[in-house]
PDB file of C-alpha atoms in Angstrom:
ATOM      1  CA  UNK S   1     159.323  62.261  73.278  1.00  0.00           C
ATOM      2  CA  UNK S   2     157.551  61.672  76.613  1.00  0.00           C
ATOM      3  CA  UNK S   3     157.172  65.440  77.175  1.00  0.00           C
ATOM      4  CA  UNK S   4     155.715  65.927  73.688  1.00  0.00           C
ATOM      5  CA  UNK S   5     152.972  63.374  74.420  1.00  0.00           C
ATOM      6  CA  UNK S   6     152.209  64.999  77.775  1.00  0.00           C
ATOM      7  CA  UNK S   7     151.897  68.388  76.075  1.00  0.00           C
ATOM      8  CA  UNK S   8     149.577  67.008  73.389  1.00  0.00           C
ATOM      9  CA  UNK S   9     147.396  65.282  76.023  1.00  0.00           C
ATOM     10  CA  UNK S  10     147.182  68.488  78.066  1.00  0.00           C
ATOM     11  CA  UNK S  11     146.182  70.452  74.953  1.00  0.00           C
ATOM     12  CA  UNK S  12     143.545  67.859  74.046  1.00  0.00           C
ATOM     13  CA  UNK S  13     142.070  68.016  77.580  1.00  0.00           C
ATOM     14  CA  UNK S  14     141.949  71.816  77.405  1.00  0.00           C
ATOM     15  CA  UNK S  15     140.124  71.713  74.058  1.00  0.00           C
ATOM     16  CA  UNK S  16     137.644  69.170  75.435  1.00  0.00           C
ATOM     17  CA  UNK S  17     136.994  71.255  78.558  1.00  0.00           C
ATOM     18  CA  UNK S  18     136.423  74.436  76.553  1.00  0.00           C
ATOM     19  CA  UNK S  19     134.214  72.591  74.094  1.00  0.00           C
ATOM     20  CA  UNK S  20     132.080  71.218  76.933  1.00  0.00           C
ATOM     21  CA  UNK S  21     131.334  74.536  78.617  1.00  0.00           C
ATOM     22  CA  UNK S  22     127.717  75.611  79.112  1.00  0.00           C
ATOM     23  CA  UNK S  23     125.962  77.694  76.504  1.00  0.00           C
ATOM     24  CA  UNK S  24     123.242  80.237  77.242  1.00  0.00           C
ATOM     25  CA  UNK S  25     120.836  78.272  75.034  1.00  0.00           C
ATOM     26  CA  UNK S  26     121.115  75.365  77.489  1.00  0.00           C
ATOM     27  CA  UNK S  27     118.795  77.327  79.807  1.00  0.00           C
ATOM     28  CA  UNK S  28     116.133  78.274  77.242  1.00  0.00           C
ATOM     29  CA  UNK S  29     113.345  76.164  78.774  1.00  0.00           C
ATOM     30  CA  UNK S  30     114.177  76.856  82.422  1.00  0.00           C
ATOM     31  CA  UNK S  31     111.628  78.625  84.610  1.00  0.00           C
ATOM     32  CA  UNK S  32     111.022  81.179  85.926  1.00  0.00           C
ATOM     33  CA  UNK S  33     112.131  83.397  83.056  1.00  0.00           C
ATOM     34  CA  UNK S  34     114.767  85.949  84.088  1.00  0.00           C
ATOM     35  CA  UNK S  35     113.833  89.555  83.326  1.00  0.00           C
ATOM     36  CA  UNK S  36     116.252  92.011  84.922  1.00  0.00           C
ATOM     37  CA  UNK S  37     113.540  94.665  85.102  1.00  0.00           C
ATOM     38  CA  UNK S  38     111.472  92.335  87.294  1.00  0.00           C
ATOM     39  CA  UNK S  39     114.115  90.742  89.539  1.00  0.00           C
ATOM     40  CA  UNK S  40     116.264  93.859  90.023  1.00  0.00           C
ATOM     41  CA  UNK S  41     113.315  96.061  90.958  1.00  0.00           C
ATOM     42  CA  UNK S  42     113.086  97.039  94.616  1.00  0.00           C
ATOM     43  CA  UNK S  43     115.286  96.202  97.598  1.00  0.00           C
ATOM     44  CA  UNK S  44     117.624  93.206  97.545  1.00  0.00           C
ATOM     45  CA  UNK S  45     120.456  91.820  99.655  1.00  0.00           C
ATOM     46  CA  UNK S  46     123.539  89.900  98.526  1.00  0.00           C
ATOM     47  CA  UNK S  47     126.101  87.736 100.329  1.00  0.00           C
ATOM     48  CA  UNK S  48     129.260  86.659  98.583  1.00  0.00           C
ATOM     49  CA  UNK S  49     132.888  85.627  98.458  1.00  0.00           C
ATOM     50  CA  UNK S  50     135.872  86.443  96.259  1.00  0.00           C
ATOM     51  CA  UNK S  51     138.390  83.682  95.580  1.00  0.00           C
ATOM     52  CA  UNK S  52     141.856  83.955  94.074  1.00  0.00           C
ATOM     53  CA  UNK S  53     143.169  81.772  91.234  1.00  0.00           C
ATOM     54  CA  UNK S  54     143.867  78.893  93.658  1.00  0.00           C
ATOM     55  CA  UNK S  55     140.341  78.891  95.097  1.00  0.00           C
ATOM     56  CA  UNK S  56     141.342  80.507  98.405  1.00  0.00           C
ATOM     57  CA  UNK S  57     138.661  82.870  99.750  1.00  0.00           C
ATOM     58  CA  UNK S  58     140.331  86.285  99.912  1.00  0.00           C
ATOM     59  CA  UNK S  59     137.276  88.425 100.676  1.00  0.00           C
ATOM     60  CA  UNK S  60     133.743  88.094 102.050  1.00  0.00           C
ATOM     61  CA  UNK S  61     131.008  90.686 101.611  1.00  0.00           C
ATOM     62  CA  UNK S  62     127.379  91.630 101.912  1.00  0.00           C
ATOM     63  CA  UNK S  63     125.640  94.204  99.746  1.00  0.00           C
ATOM     64  CA  UNK S  64     122.447  96.214  99.811  1.00  0.00           C
ATOM     65  CA  UNK S  65     120.961  96.642  96.341  1.00  0.00           C
ATOM     66  CA  UNK S  66     118.145  98.890  95.198  1.00  0.00           C
ATOM     67  CA  UNK S  67     116.808  98.681  91.672  1.00  0.00           C
ATOM     68  CA  UNK S  68     114.418 101.061  89.932  1.00  0.00           C
ATOM     69  CA  UNK S  69     113.092 100.925  86.388  1.00  0.00           C
ATOM     70  CA  UNK S  70     111.388 103.402  84.092  1.00  0.00           C
ATOM     71  CA  UNK S  71     110.379 101.561  80.947  1.00  0.00           C
ATOM     72  CA  UNK S  72     113.513 100.004  79.427  1.00  0.00           C
ATOM     73  CA  UNK S  73     115.912 102.048  81.598  1.00  0.00           C
ATOM     74  CA  UNK S  74     117.022 100.836  85.022  1.00  0.00           C
ATOM     75  CA  UNK S  75     119.342 101.894  87.826  1.00  0.00           C
ATOM     76  CA  UNK S  76     120.843  99.354  90.233  1.00  0.00           C
ATOM     77  CA  UNK S  77     122.524 100.964  93.248  1.00  0.00           C
ATOM     78  CA  UNK S  78     124.886  98.504  94.981  1.00  0.00           C
ATOM     79  CA  UNK S  79     126.414  99.233  98.399  1.00  0.00           C
ATOM     80  CA  UNK S  80     129.105  96.681  99.315  1.00  0.00           C
ATOM     81  CA  UNK S  81     130.321  95.990 102.869  1.00  0.00           C
ATOM     82  CA  UNK S  82     133.481  93.868 103.006  1.00  0.00           C
ATOM     83  CA  UNK S  83     134.617  91.749 105.961  1.00  0.00           C
ATOM     84  CA  UNK S  84     137.823  93.816 106.226  1.00  0.00           C
ATOM     85  CA  UNK S  85     135.729  96.936 106.924  1.00  0.00           C
ATOM     86  CA  UNK S  86     136.008  98.561 103.512  1.00  0.00           C
ATOM     87  CA  UNK S  87     132.958  99.803 101.630  1.00  0.00           C
ATOM     88  CA  UNK S  88     132.313 100.236  97.932  1.00  0.00           C
ATOM     89  CA  UNK S  89     129.536 101.650  95.796  1.00  0.00           C
ATOM     90  CA  UNK S  90     128.694 100.664  92.229  1.00  0.00           C
ATOM     91  CA  UNK S  91     125.769 102.158  90.365  1.00  0.00           C
ATOM     92  CA  UNK S  92     124.710 100.278  87.244  1.00  0.00           C
ATOM     93  CA  UNK S  93     122.782 102.063  84.511  1.00  0.00           C
ATOM     94  CA  UNK S  94     120.925  99.322  82.677  1.00  0.00           C
ATOM     95  CA  UNK S  95     119.120  99.410  79.346  1.00  0.00           C
ATOM     96  CA  UNK S  96     116.920  96.698  77.909  1.00  0.00           C
ATOM     97  CA  UNK S  97     117.819  96.854  74.216  1.00  0.00           C
ATOM     98  CA  UNK S  98     115.713  93.876  73.008  1.00  0.00           C
ATOM     99  CA  UNK S  99     113.538  91.124  74.489  1.00  0.00           C
ATOM    100  CA  UNK S 100     116.498  89.190  75.918  1.00  0.00           C
ATOM    101  CA  UNK S 101     119.352  91.689  75.627  1.00  0.00           C
ATOM    102  CA  UNK S 102     120.650  94.226  78.125  1.00  0.00           C
ATOM    103  CA  UNK S 103     123.463  96.743  78.330  1.00  0.00           C
ATOM    104  CA  UNK S 104     125.049  97.950  81.542  1.00  0.00           C
ATOM    105  CA  UNK S 105     127.343 100.838  82.383  1.00  0.00           C
ATOM    106  CA  UNK S 106     129.050 101.753  85.674  1.00  0.00           C
ATOM    107  CA  UNK S 107     131.901 104.076  86.620  1.00  0.00           C
ATOM    108  CA  UNK S 108     134.314 101.170  87.214  1.00  0.00           C
ATOM    109  CA  UNK S 109     133.291  99.236  84.087  1.00  0.00           C
ATOM    110  CA  UNK S 110     135.358  99.821  80.976  1.00  0.00           C
ATOM    111  CA  UNK S 111     132.999 100.368  78.050  1.00  0.00           C
ATOM    112  CA  UNK S 112     129.614  98.657  78.126  1.00  0.00           C
ATOM    113  CA  UNK S 113     128.606  95.290  79.558  1.00  0.00           C
ATOM    114  CA  UNK S 114     126.481  93.343  77.081  1.00  0.00           C
ATOM    115  CA  UNK S 115     124.211  90.626  78.455  1.00  0.00           C
ATOM    116  CA  UNK S 116     121.689  88.164  77.105  1.00  0.00           C
ATOM    117  CA  UNK S 117     119.079  86.128  78.937  1.00  0.00           C
ATOM    118  CA  UNK S 118     117.692  82.718  78.103  1.00  0.00           C
ATOM    119  CA  UNK S 119     115.228  80.983  80.398  1.00  0.00           C
ATOM    120  CA  UNK S 120     116.361  81.556  83.977  1.00  0.00           C
ATOM    121  CA  UNK S 121     119.932  82.615  83.106  1.00  0.00           C
ATOM    122  CA  UNK S 122     121.838  85.761  82.134  1.00  0.00           C
ATOM    123  CA  UNK S 123     125.313  85.759  80.652  1.00  0.00           C
ATOM    124  CA  UNK S 124     127.325  88.883  80.211  1.00  0.00           C
ATOM    125  CA  UNK S 125     130.927  89.876  79.777  1.00  0.00           C
ATOM    126  CA  UNK S 126     132.682  93.095  80.626  1.00  0.00           C
ATOM    127  CA  UNK S 127     135.924  94.582  81.900  1.00  0.00           C
ATOM    128  CA  UNK S 128     135.972  95.795  85.492  1.00  0.00           C
ATOM    129  CA  UNK S 129     138.589  98.175  86.844  1.00  0.00           C
ATOM    130  CA  UNK S 130     139.594  97.140  90.375  1.00  0.00           C
ATOM    131  CA  UNK S 131     142.235  98.533  92.687  1.00  0.00           C
ATOM    132  CA  UNK S 132     145.280  96.355  93.294  1.00  0.00           C
ATOM    133  CA  UNK S 133     148.043  97.689  95.530  1.00  0.00           C
ATOM    134  CA  UNK S 134     146.625 101.191  95.071  1.00  0.00           C
ATOM    135  CA  UNK S 135     146.715 101.024  91.277  1.00  0.00           C
ATOM    136  CA  UNK S 136     143.883 100.469  88.760  1.00  0.00           C
ATOM    137  CA  UNK S 137     143.858  96.931  87.371  1.00  0.00           C
ATOM    138  CA  UNK S 138     141.545  95.783  84.561  1.00  0.00           C
ATOM    139  CA  UNK S 139     140.072  92.277  84.750  1.00  0.00           C
ATOM    140  CA  UNK S 140     137.767  90.634  82.238  1.00  0.00           C
ATOM    141  CA  UNK S 141     134.617  89.166  83.785  1.00  0.00           C
ATOM    142  CA  UNK S 142     132.596  86.228  82.502  1.00  0.00           C
ATOM    143  CA  UNK S 143     129.424  86.699  84.540  1.00  0.00           C
ATOM    144  CA  UNK S 144     126.553  84.186  84.865  1.00  0.00           C
ATOM    145  CA  UNK S 145     123.358  84.773  86.857  1.00  0.00           C
ATOM    146  CA  UNK S 146     120.831  82.010  87.542  1.00  0.00           C
ATOM    147  CA  UNK S 147     117.333  82.706  88.835  1.00  0.00           C
ATOM    148  CA  UNK S 148     116.559  79.999  91.407  1.00  0.00           C
ATOM    149  CA  UNK S 149     112.995  81.184  91.933  1.00  0.00           C
ATOM    150  CA  UNK S 150     111.207  84.536  91.674  1.00  0.00           C
ATOM    151  CA  UNK S 151     112.977  85.886  94.782  1.00  0.00           C
ATOM    152  CA  UNK S 152     116.459  84.299  94.726  1.00  0.00           C
ATOM    153  CA  UNK S 153     119.449  84.294  92.397  1.00  0.00           C
ATOM    154  CA  UNK S 154     122.929  82.763  92.306  1.00  0.00           C
ATOM    155  CA  UNK S 155     125.687  84.736  90.540  1.00  0.00           C
ATOM    156  CA  UNK S 156     129.030  83.188  89.496  1.00  0.00           C
ATOM    157  CA  UNK S 157     131.714  85.259  87.869  1.00  0.00           C
ATOM    158  CA  UNK S 158     135.067  84.117  86.518  1.00  0.00           C
ATOM    159  CA  UNK S 159     137.819  86.767  86.419  1.00  0.00           C
ATOM    160  CA  UNK S 160     140.555  86.736  83.770  1.00  0.00           C
ATOM    161  CA  UNK S 161     143.689  88.715  82.993  1.00  0.00           C
ATOM    162  CA  UNK S 162     145.425  88.162  79.640  1.00  0.00           C
ATOM    163  CA  UNK S 163     143.016  85.250  79.124  1.00  0.00           C
ATOM    164  CA  UNK S 164     144.216  83.451  82.260  1.00  0.00           C
ATOM    165  CA  UNK S 165     141.927  82.798  85.267  1.00  0.00           C
ATOM    166  CA  UNK S 166     142.787  85.022  88.248  1.00  0.00           C
ATOM    167  CA  UNK S 167     139.768  84.529  90.498  1.00  0.00           C
ATOM    168  CA  UNK S 168     136.070  83.931  90.980  1.00  0.00           C
ATOM    169  CA  UNK S 169     133.180  85.721  92.643  1.00  0.00           C
ATOM    170  CA  UNK S 170     130.168  83.795  93.951  1.00  0.00           C
ATOM    171  CA  UNK S 171     127.136  85.444  95.480  1.00  0.00           C
ATOM    172  CA  UNK S 172     123.577  84.881  96.488  1.00  0.00           C
ATOM    173  CA  UNK S 173     121.078  87.690  95.807  1.00  0.00           C
ATOM    174  CA  UNK S 174     117.643  87.724  97.409  1.00  0.00           C
ATOM    175  CA  UNK S 175     114.679  90.072  97.418  1.00  0.00           C
ATOM    176  CA  UNK S 176     113.939  91.730 100.737  1.00  0.00           C
ATOM    177  CA  UNK S 177     110.422  91.132 102.018  1.00  0.00           C
TER     178      UNK S 177
END
């Protein structure tokens, strides 16, 4: 009987935690307004970490980013430099599909990333194909970007596999002067 109560309490806590998570609408009045075509236009630099499911930092990186836009179509070229000496390139092809809605495609993204902005925040979800022990491994990303001011952004991404958390990415992105 004791174990049944513990299980019910754990389930109740999980429901409460999920029910209390932030919603994009929570940021509606926040300034400055995030427009990807404005922030991701020009040269930027990023510094970040990757953590495993336990919170241990398993990778550190910097990245050079260059964004260009032509109307509602954008390209974001990302060049990653990891602390272990490896390098990676990701080129995002972005489309503004409505006032606050964007789509993104990249060679290591399965399908299309769909994102929505509200106030100073962007939330998008997509599946990223990473390499794990030399094999492709798909992880689902729950990606949040927060514009701190017109030149600086914080990006937090939760990674999931089979609905279970497997890691987190945190990075700072700033415009180069």
